[in-house]
Each structure stands twice: as structure tokens, then as C-alpha cells.
Coordinates of C-alpha atoms and ligand atoms in Angstrom, one line a residue:
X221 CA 68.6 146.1 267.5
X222 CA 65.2 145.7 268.9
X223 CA 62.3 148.3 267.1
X224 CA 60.0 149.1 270.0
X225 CA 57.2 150.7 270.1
X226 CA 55.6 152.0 273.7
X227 CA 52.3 153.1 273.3
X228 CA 51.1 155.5 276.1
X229 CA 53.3 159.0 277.4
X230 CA 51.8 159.0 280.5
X231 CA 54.4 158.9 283.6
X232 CA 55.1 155.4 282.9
X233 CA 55.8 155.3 278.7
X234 CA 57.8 158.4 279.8
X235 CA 59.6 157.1 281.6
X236 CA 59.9 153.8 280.0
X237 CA 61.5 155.9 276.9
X238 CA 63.8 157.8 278.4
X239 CA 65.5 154.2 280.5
X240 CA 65.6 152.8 277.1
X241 CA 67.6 155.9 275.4
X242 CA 69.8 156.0 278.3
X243 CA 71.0 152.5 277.5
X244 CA 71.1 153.5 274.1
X245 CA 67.9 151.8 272.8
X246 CA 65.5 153.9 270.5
X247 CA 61.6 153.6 271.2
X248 CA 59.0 155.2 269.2
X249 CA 56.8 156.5 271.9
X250 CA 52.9 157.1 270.8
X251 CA 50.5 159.4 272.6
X252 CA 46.9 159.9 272.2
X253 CA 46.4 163.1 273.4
X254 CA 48.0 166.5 272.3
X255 CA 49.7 167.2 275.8
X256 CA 50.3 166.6 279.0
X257 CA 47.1 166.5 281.3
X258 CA 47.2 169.6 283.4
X259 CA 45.6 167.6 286.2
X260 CA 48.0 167.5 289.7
X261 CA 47.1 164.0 290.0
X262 CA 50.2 161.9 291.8
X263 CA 51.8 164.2 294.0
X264 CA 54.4 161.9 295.7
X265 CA 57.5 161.2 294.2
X266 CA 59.2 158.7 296.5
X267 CA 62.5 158.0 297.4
X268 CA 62.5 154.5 295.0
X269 CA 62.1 156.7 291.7
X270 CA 63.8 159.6 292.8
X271 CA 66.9 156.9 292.7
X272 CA 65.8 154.7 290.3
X273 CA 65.7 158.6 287.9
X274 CA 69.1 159.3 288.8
X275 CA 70.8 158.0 286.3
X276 CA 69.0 160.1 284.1
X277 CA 69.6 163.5 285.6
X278 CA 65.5 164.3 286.2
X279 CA 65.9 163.5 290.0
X280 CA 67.7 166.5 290.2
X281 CA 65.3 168.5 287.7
X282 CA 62.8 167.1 290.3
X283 CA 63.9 168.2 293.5
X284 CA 64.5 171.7 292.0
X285 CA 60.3 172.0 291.7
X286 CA 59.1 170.2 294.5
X287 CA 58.7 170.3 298.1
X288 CA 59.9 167.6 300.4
X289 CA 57.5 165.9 303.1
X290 CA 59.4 164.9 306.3
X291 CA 56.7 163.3 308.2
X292 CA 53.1 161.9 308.3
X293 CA 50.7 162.2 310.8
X294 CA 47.3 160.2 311.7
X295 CA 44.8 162.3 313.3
X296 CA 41.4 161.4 315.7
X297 CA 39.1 163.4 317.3
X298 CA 42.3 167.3 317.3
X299 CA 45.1 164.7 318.4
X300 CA 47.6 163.2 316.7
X301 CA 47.3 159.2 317.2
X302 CA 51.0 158.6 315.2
X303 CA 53.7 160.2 313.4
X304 CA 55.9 158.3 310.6
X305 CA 59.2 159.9 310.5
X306 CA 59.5 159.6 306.9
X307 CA 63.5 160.8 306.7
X308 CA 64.4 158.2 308.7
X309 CA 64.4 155.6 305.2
X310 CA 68.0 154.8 304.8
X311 CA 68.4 156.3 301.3
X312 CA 70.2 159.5 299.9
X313 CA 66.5 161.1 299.8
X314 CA 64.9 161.6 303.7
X315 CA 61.5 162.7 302.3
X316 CA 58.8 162.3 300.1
X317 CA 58.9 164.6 297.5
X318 CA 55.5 166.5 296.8
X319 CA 55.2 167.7 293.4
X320 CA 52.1 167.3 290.6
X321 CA 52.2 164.5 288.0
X322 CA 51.8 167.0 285.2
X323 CA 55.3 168.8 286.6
X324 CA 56.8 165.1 286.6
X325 CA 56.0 164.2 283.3
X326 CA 57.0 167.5 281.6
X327 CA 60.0 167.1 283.5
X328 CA 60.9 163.6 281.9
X329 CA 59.7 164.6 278.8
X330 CA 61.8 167.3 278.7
X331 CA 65.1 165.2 279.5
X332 CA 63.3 163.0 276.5
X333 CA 63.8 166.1 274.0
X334 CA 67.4 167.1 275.4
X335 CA 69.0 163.2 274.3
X336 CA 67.1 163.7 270.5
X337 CA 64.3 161.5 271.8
X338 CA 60.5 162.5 271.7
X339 CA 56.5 162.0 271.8
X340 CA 54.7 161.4 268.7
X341 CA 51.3 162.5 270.3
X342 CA 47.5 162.8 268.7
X343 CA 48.4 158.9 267.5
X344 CA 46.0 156.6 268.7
X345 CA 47.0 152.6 268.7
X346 CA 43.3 151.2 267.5
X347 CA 44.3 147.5 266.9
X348 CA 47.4 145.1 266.4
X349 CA 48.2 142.0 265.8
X350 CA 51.2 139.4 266.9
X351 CA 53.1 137.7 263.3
X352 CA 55.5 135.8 263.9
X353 CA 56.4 136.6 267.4
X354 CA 56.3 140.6 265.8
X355 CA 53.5 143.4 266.7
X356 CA 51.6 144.7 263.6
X357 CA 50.3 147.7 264.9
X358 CA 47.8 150.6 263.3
X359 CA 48.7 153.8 265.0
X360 CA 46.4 156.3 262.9
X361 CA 46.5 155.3 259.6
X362 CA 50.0 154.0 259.9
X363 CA 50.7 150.5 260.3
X364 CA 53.8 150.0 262.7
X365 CA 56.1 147.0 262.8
X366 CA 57.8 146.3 266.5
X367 CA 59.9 143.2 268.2
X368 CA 58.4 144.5 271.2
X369 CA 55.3 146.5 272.6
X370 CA 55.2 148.2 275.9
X371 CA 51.2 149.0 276.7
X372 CA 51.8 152.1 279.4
X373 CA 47.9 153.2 277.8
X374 CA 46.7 153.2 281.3
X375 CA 43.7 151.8 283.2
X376 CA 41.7 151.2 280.1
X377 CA 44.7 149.6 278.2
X378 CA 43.7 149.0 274.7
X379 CA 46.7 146.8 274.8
X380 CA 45.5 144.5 277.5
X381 CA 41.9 144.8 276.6
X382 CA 43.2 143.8 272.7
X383 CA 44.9 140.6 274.2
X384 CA 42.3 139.8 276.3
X385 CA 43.8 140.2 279.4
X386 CA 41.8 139.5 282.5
X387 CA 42.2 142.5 285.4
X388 CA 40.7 140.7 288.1
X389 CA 40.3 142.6 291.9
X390 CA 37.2 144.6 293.2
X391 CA 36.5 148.0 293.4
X392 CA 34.7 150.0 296.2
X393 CA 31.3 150.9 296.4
X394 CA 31.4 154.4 297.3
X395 CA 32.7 157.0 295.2
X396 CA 36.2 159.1 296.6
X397 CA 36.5 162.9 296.4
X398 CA 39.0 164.6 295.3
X399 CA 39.5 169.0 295.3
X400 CA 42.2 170.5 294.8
X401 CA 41.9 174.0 296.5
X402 CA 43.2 177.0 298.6
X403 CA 43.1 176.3 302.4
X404 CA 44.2 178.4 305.1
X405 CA 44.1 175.6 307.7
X406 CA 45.5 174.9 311.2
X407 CA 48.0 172.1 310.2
X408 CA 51.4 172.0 309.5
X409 CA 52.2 172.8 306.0
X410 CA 55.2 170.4 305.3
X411 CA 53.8 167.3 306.3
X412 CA 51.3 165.0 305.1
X413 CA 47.5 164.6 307.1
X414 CA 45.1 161.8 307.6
X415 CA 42.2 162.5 309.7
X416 CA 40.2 159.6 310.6
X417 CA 36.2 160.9 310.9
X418 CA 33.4 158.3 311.1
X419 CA 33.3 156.1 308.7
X420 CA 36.4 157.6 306.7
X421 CA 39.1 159.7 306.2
X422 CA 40.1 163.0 304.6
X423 CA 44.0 162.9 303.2
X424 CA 45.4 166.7 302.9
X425 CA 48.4 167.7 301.5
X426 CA 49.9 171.0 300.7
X427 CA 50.7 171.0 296.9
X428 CA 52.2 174.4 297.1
X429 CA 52.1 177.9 298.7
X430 CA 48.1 177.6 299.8
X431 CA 46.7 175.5 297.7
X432 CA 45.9 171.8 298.7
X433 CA 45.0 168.4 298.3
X434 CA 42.1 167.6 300.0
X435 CA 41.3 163.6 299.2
X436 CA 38.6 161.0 301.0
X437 CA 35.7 158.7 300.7
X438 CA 33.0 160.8 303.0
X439 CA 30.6 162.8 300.8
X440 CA 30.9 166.0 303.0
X441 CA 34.3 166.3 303.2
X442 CA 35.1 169.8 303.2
X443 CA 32.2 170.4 306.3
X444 CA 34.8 168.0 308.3
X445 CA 37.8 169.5 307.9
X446 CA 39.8 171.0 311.0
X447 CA 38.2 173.7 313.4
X448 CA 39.6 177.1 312.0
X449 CA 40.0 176.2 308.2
X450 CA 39.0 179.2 305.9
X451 CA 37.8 177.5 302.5
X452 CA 39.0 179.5 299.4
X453 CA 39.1 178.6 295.9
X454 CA 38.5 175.0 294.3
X455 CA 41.4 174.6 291.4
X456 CA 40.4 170.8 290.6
X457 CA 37.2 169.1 291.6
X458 CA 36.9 165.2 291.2
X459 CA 34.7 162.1 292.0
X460 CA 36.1 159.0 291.4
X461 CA 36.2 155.1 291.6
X462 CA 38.8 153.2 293.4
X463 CA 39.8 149.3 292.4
X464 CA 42.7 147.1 293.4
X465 CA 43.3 145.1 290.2
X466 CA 46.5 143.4 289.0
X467 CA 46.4 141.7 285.0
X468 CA 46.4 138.3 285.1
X469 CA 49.7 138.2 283.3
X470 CA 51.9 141.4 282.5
X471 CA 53.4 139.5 279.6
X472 CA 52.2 138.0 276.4
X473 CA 54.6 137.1 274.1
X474 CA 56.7 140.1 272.6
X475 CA 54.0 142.6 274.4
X476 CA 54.5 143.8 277.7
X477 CA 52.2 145.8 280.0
X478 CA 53.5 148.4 282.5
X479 CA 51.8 151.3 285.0
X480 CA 48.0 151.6 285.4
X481 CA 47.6 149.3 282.1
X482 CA 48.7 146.3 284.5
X483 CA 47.5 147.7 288.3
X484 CA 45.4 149.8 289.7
X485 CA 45.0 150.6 293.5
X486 CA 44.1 153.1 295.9
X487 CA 46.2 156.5 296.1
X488 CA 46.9 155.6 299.8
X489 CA 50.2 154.7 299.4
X490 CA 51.3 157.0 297.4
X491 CA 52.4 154.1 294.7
X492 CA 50.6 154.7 291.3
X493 CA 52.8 156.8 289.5
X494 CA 55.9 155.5 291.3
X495 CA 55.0 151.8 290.5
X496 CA 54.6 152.3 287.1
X497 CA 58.5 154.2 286.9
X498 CA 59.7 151.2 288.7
X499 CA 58.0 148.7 285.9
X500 CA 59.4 151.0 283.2
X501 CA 63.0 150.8 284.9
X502 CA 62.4 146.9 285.3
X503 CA 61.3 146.7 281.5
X504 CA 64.5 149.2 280.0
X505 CA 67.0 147.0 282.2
X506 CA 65.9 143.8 281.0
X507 CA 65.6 144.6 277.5
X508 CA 69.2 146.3 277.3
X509 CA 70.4 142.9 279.0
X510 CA 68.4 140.3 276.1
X511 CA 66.3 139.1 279.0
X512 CA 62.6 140.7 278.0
X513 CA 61.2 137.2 278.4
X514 CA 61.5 137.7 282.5
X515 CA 59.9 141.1 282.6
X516 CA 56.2 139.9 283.4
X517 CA 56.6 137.0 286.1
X518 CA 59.0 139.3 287.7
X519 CA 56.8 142.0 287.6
X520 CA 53.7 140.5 288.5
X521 CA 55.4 139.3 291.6
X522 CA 55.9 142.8 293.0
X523 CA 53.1 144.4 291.3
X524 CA 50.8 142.0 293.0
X525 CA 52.3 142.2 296.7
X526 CA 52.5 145.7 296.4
X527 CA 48.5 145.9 295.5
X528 CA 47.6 143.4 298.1
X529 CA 49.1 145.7 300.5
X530 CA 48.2 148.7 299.4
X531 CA 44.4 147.3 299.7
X532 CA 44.8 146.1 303.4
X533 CA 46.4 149.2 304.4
X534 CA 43.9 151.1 302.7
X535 CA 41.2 149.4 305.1
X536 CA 41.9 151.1 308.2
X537 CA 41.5 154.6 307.1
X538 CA 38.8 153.6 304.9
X539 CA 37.1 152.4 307.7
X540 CA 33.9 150.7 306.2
X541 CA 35.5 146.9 307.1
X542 CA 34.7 146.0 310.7
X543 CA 38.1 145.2 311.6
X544 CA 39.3 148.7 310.6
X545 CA 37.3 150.3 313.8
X546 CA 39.3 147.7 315.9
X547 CA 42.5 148.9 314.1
X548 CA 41.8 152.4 314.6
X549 CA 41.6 151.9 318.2
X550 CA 44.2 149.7 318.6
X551 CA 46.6 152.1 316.4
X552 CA 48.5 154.2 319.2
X553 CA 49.6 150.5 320.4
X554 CA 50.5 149.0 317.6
X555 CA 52.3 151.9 315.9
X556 CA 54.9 151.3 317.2
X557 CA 55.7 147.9 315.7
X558 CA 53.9 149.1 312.7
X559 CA 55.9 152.3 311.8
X560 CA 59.2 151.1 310.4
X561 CA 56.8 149.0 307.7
X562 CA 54.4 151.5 306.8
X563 CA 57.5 153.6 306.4
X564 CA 58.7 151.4 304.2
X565 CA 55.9 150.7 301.8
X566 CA 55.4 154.7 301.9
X567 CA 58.6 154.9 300.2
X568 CA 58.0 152.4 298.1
X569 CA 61.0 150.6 299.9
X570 CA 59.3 147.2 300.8
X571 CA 60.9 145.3 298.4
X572 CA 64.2 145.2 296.7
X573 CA 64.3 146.9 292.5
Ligands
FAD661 C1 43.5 161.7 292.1 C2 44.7 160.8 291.9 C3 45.7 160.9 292.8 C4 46.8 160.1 292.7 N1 47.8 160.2 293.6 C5 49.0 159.5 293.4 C6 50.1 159.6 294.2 O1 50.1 160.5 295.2 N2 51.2 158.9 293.9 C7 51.2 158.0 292.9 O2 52.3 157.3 292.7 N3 50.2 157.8 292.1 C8 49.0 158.5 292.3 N4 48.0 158.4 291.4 C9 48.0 157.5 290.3 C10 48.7 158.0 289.1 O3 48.1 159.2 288.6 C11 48.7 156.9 288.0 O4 49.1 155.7 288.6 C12 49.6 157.2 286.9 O5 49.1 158.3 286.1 C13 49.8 156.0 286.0 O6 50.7 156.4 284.9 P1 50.6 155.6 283.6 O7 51.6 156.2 282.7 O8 50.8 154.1 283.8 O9 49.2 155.8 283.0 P2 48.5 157.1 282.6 O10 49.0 158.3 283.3 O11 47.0 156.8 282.5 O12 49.0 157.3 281.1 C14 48.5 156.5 280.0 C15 48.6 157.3 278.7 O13 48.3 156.5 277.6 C16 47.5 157.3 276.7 N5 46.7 156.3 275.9 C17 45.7 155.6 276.3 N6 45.3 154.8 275.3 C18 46.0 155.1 274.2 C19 46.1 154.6 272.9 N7 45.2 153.6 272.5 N8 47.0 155.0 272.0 C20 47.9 156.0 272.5 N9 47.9 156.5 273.7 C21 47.0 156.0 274.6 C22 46.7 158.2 277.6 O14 46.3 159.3 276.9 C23 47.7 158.5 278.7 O15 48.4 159.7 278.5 C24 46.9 159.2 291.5 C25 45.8 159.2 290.6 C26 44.7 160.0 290.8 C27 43.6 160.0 289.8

């Protein structure tokens, strides 16, 4: 039997822990910090890991906590330009399920704990080194031996940084805000919002009861939110970069990479946290088959379409590409042609698991 060692309990090392158990595979699962982050982070849990969880009986823990999103709706000037039907996806789940990442994680962790599995957290992997087709790692002052590594350590993966992994893409110029705050505002409150405004967008989403996610790259977002809206108390306040990477290889020998440690895009989409369950899925089924040594090109593959069109799509709302002002007029026209494949990568149903 394999030793592995997954370094990172993020949703993605989570989640990568609790497939392996499930087939019967024991992982020792480090985590630097001492718990979960509090942050709501990825609210949208979609239909591909709420199936892909089954098996594991947190899909149903899930849908106990969260809300689910029917439809979408892009908005110019008060009107609504399209609506995405999002039950319509041909699954046993007809939503998008809106919950926050720390709920997710505590959720999986807690299914961890219930099959004798768990998180060894405040251990830090500083360095390791491949023997033999073996990992050496120093976790601490510990030195771990593993057939197999999974780096889920996130966007500034020591793992892939250790190996020397290139993360090529580009990243945008303008910083995105993020609050997380109450609202009493004139939309409807179990559905998701983009309103297009010059020269961006502002994403809002109820989290739960009145609080909200309120998301864009426009620096005074909350002055340009809908006529009527009563601002109330900011929960979460954040300014951040976005980048659309993808490693150069998400395999290197007997170390793998998985989640943000191997892409990175923008959270229009949806995809982050969902993409990094479907890699850990990915990486449990082919290690409990003996076929590890296919994880990476297969994963690249998807990883790398999914980025590339996460990053086009991302354009249009973005709206600082001259095409996208083109798009945005042309968008009641094209909708409809475009609707059953925006569904689709909303879902994170555009390609087959
Ligand atoms: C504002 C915002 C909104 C988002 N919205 C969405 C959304 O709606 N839907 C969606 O799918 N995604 C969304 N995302 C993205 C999502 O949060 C990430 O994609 C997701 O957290 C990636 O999970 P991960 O487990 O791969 O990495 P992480 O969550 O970053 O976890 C990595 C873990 O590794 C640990 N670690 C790092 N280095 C070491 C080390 N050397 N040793 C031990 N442990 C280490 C870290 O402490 C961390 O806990 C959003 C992100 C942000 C910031």
C-alpha cells in the first residue's frame, strides 16, 4: 500500500483525503495553519462536486446548509439583458448551491473525522527531496517518507515552487474588490447578479439572510450599486489580484499538484474551489486504480481548457478589452446561442469527469 502524504487542507487536500479513505487508502494530510480560514471565500458549490461528493455522504451535509441558486441574470443600465436558467443542467442537482468555503471545508473535514481520518495542522512542509522515485519530506522537524505527494498548498505552492515548476499566464492590472456585507437591495434574493457599469462589473450574491457578496473590478463599487440599496454593515473587506495561470506540468515524478497549487483564474465562473475537488477526485480514482502515472497529462488537459475559458468569458464583464463593448451590445442577440454553454461551464458541466 502506497504512504501518501498531501500537503495542504484547504478544500482541495480535503477533499483529496477523504476520496482516498473512501477507497480505503490512508493519507497523512498536513496543514499549516491551526484552522479553517473563517473567510466566505467560494460560495458556489456546483452541480459537478455536489455529485462527484456523493459518494461520500457530504453532498447531503451540504445541501442541509446552503441555499440553492436557480437562475443568473446580466444586468445594463435597470434591465435585465439575459437570464441563465441554471436548473435546467441535466443532473440530480437544478441549482448552484451557495454556501461559504469555510462551511464546505468544515463540512468535509468533518466526514474526515467521522471514517478515523484527520488534519495534522500547524505542520509546515519547508523542503523535500525525490530518492529513488520516493519524497523525503521535512514537515516541522519531522522528516516524512511518501510514494507519493499531493501539493494542494495553494497559489503559492511550496511544492511547485520546490520543483521548479513554471505557472505561466498573466494577471490583470487593476486590482478586484471584494465586501462581504448587509444589503437591503432591490434584487431578487435567490439568484445570482451581474451588473455591467462602465468599464466593469459588480457580481452580487446573497450569502445568507442579508448579508451579501458584493464582487468587481471598479474602485467605487458600492456608489454603483442599484437605485434603492440601503448599505449596512461590511463583514469582510478585500482587494485582490486576479491571474489565469495553469503549471506547466501537474506531474513530476511521484509528486502531483492539485487546486490553486496548479491553476489559478478568475472567480467568474464559479470554478476555483470546484476545480480543485474535481482534481482531487481525479487524483483518489487513479491512485486506487495503480494508474497515478496518468493524473497530470489528464489533468492539465481539463485544467487548462477550463482556465482558457474562464479567462475569455471573464472579458466581457470585465470590460477593459475592446471586443468586450462589442460583446456587451451584441449580448441580448447572441444569448441565445450562448446560454446552454455558459450554462454548462457554470456548472462546471463542460467537459466529461
Ligand atoms: C474572493 C474569492 C472568491 C472566490 N469564489 C469562488 C467561487 O465562487 N467558487 C469557486 O469554486 N472558487 C472560488 N474561489 C477560489 C477558491 O477559494 C480557491 O480556488 C480554493 O480555496 C482553492 O482551494 P485549494 O485547497 O486548492 O487551496 P487553498 O484553499 O489555498 O488551500 C491551500 C492550503 O494549503 C496550506 N498550505 C500552504 N502551504 C503549506 C505548506 N508549506 N505546508 C502545509 N500547508 C500549507 C494553506 O494554509 C491552505 O490551507 C474564490 C476565491 C476568492 C479569494
Amino acid at each position: 500500500m502506497h504512504n501518501i502524504l498531501i500537503s495542504g487542507a484547504g478544500p482541495t487536500g480535503l477533499a483529496a483525503g477523504l476520496f482516498l479513505k473512501k477507497r480505503g487508502i490512508d493519507a497523512t494530510i498536513i496543514e499549516s495553519q491551526a484552522a479553517i480560514s473563517p473567510h466566505s471565500k467560494a460560495l458556489g458549490v456546483n452541480p459537478r462536486t455536489l455529485t462527484l461528493l456523493q459518494e461520500t455522504g457530504v453532498t447531503d451535509a451540504l445541501l442541509q446548509k446552503g441555499w440553492k441558486a436557480t437562475a443568473a441574470n446580466i444586468w445594463k443600465n435597470g434591465k435585465t439583458l439575459v437570464r441563465v436558467d441554471l436548473a435546467k443542467n441535466g443532473t440530480d442537482y437544478p441549482f448552484m448551491l451557495v454556501l461559504p468555503q469555510s462551511e464546505t471545508e468544515a463540512t468535509i473535514e468533518s466526514a474526515l473525522n467521522s471514517i478515523g481520518a484527520s488534519v495534522k495542522r500547524e505542520q509546515v512542509l519547508t523542503e523535500f527531496e525525490v530518492q529513488d522515485n520516493k519524497v523525503i519530506a521535512q514537515v516541522n522537524t519531522d522528516t516524512i517518507h511518501a510514494d507519493i505527494l499531493l501539493g494542494a498548498d495553494g497559489a503559492h505552492s511550496t511544492v511547485r515552487k520546490t520543483l521548479n515548476i513554471d505557472f505561466p499566464g498573466n494577471s490583470y492590472a487593476e486590482p478586484w474588490k471584494l465586501y462581504d456585507l448587509e444589503l437591503d437591495i432591490p434584487l431578487e434574493d435567490n439568484e445570482v447578479h451581474i451588473l455591467l457599469v462602465p468599464k466593469g462589473f459588480i457580481f452580487l450574491l446573497r450569502i445568507k439572510n442579508n448579508l451579501w457578496r458584493a464582487l468587481g473590478n471598479i474602485e467605487n463599487l458600492l456608489e454603483l450599486l442599484p437605485k434603492g440599496t440601503d448599505v449596512g454593515k461590511i463583514h469582510w473587506q478585500s482587494d485582490f489580484k486576479i491571474s489565469h495561470r495553469v503549471a506547466a506540468t501537474l506531474q513530476q515524478g511521484p509528486i502531483c499538484l492539485a487546486g490553486d497549487a496548479a491553476h489559478l483564474h478568475s472567480p467568474m465562473g464559479a470554478r476555483g474551489m470546484n476545480l480543485g475537488i474535481e482534481d482531487a477526485y481525479i487524483f483518489a480514482k487513479l491512485l486506487a486504480a495503480g494508474e497515478i502515472e496518468h493524473y497530470g497529462k489528464l489533468r492539465h488537459a481539463v485544467d487548462q481548457r477550463v482556465v482558457k475559458g474562464i479567462s475569455k468569458f471573464t472579458q466581457m464583464p470585465r470590460g477593459r478589452v475592446p471586443w468586450a463593448a462589442a460583446a456587451r451590445h451584441a449580448l441580448p442577440f447572441i444569448a441565445p446561442i450562448m446560454l446552454p454553454i455558459a450554462r454548462k461551464w457554470l456548472m462546471g458541466l463542460d467537459h466529461e469527469v
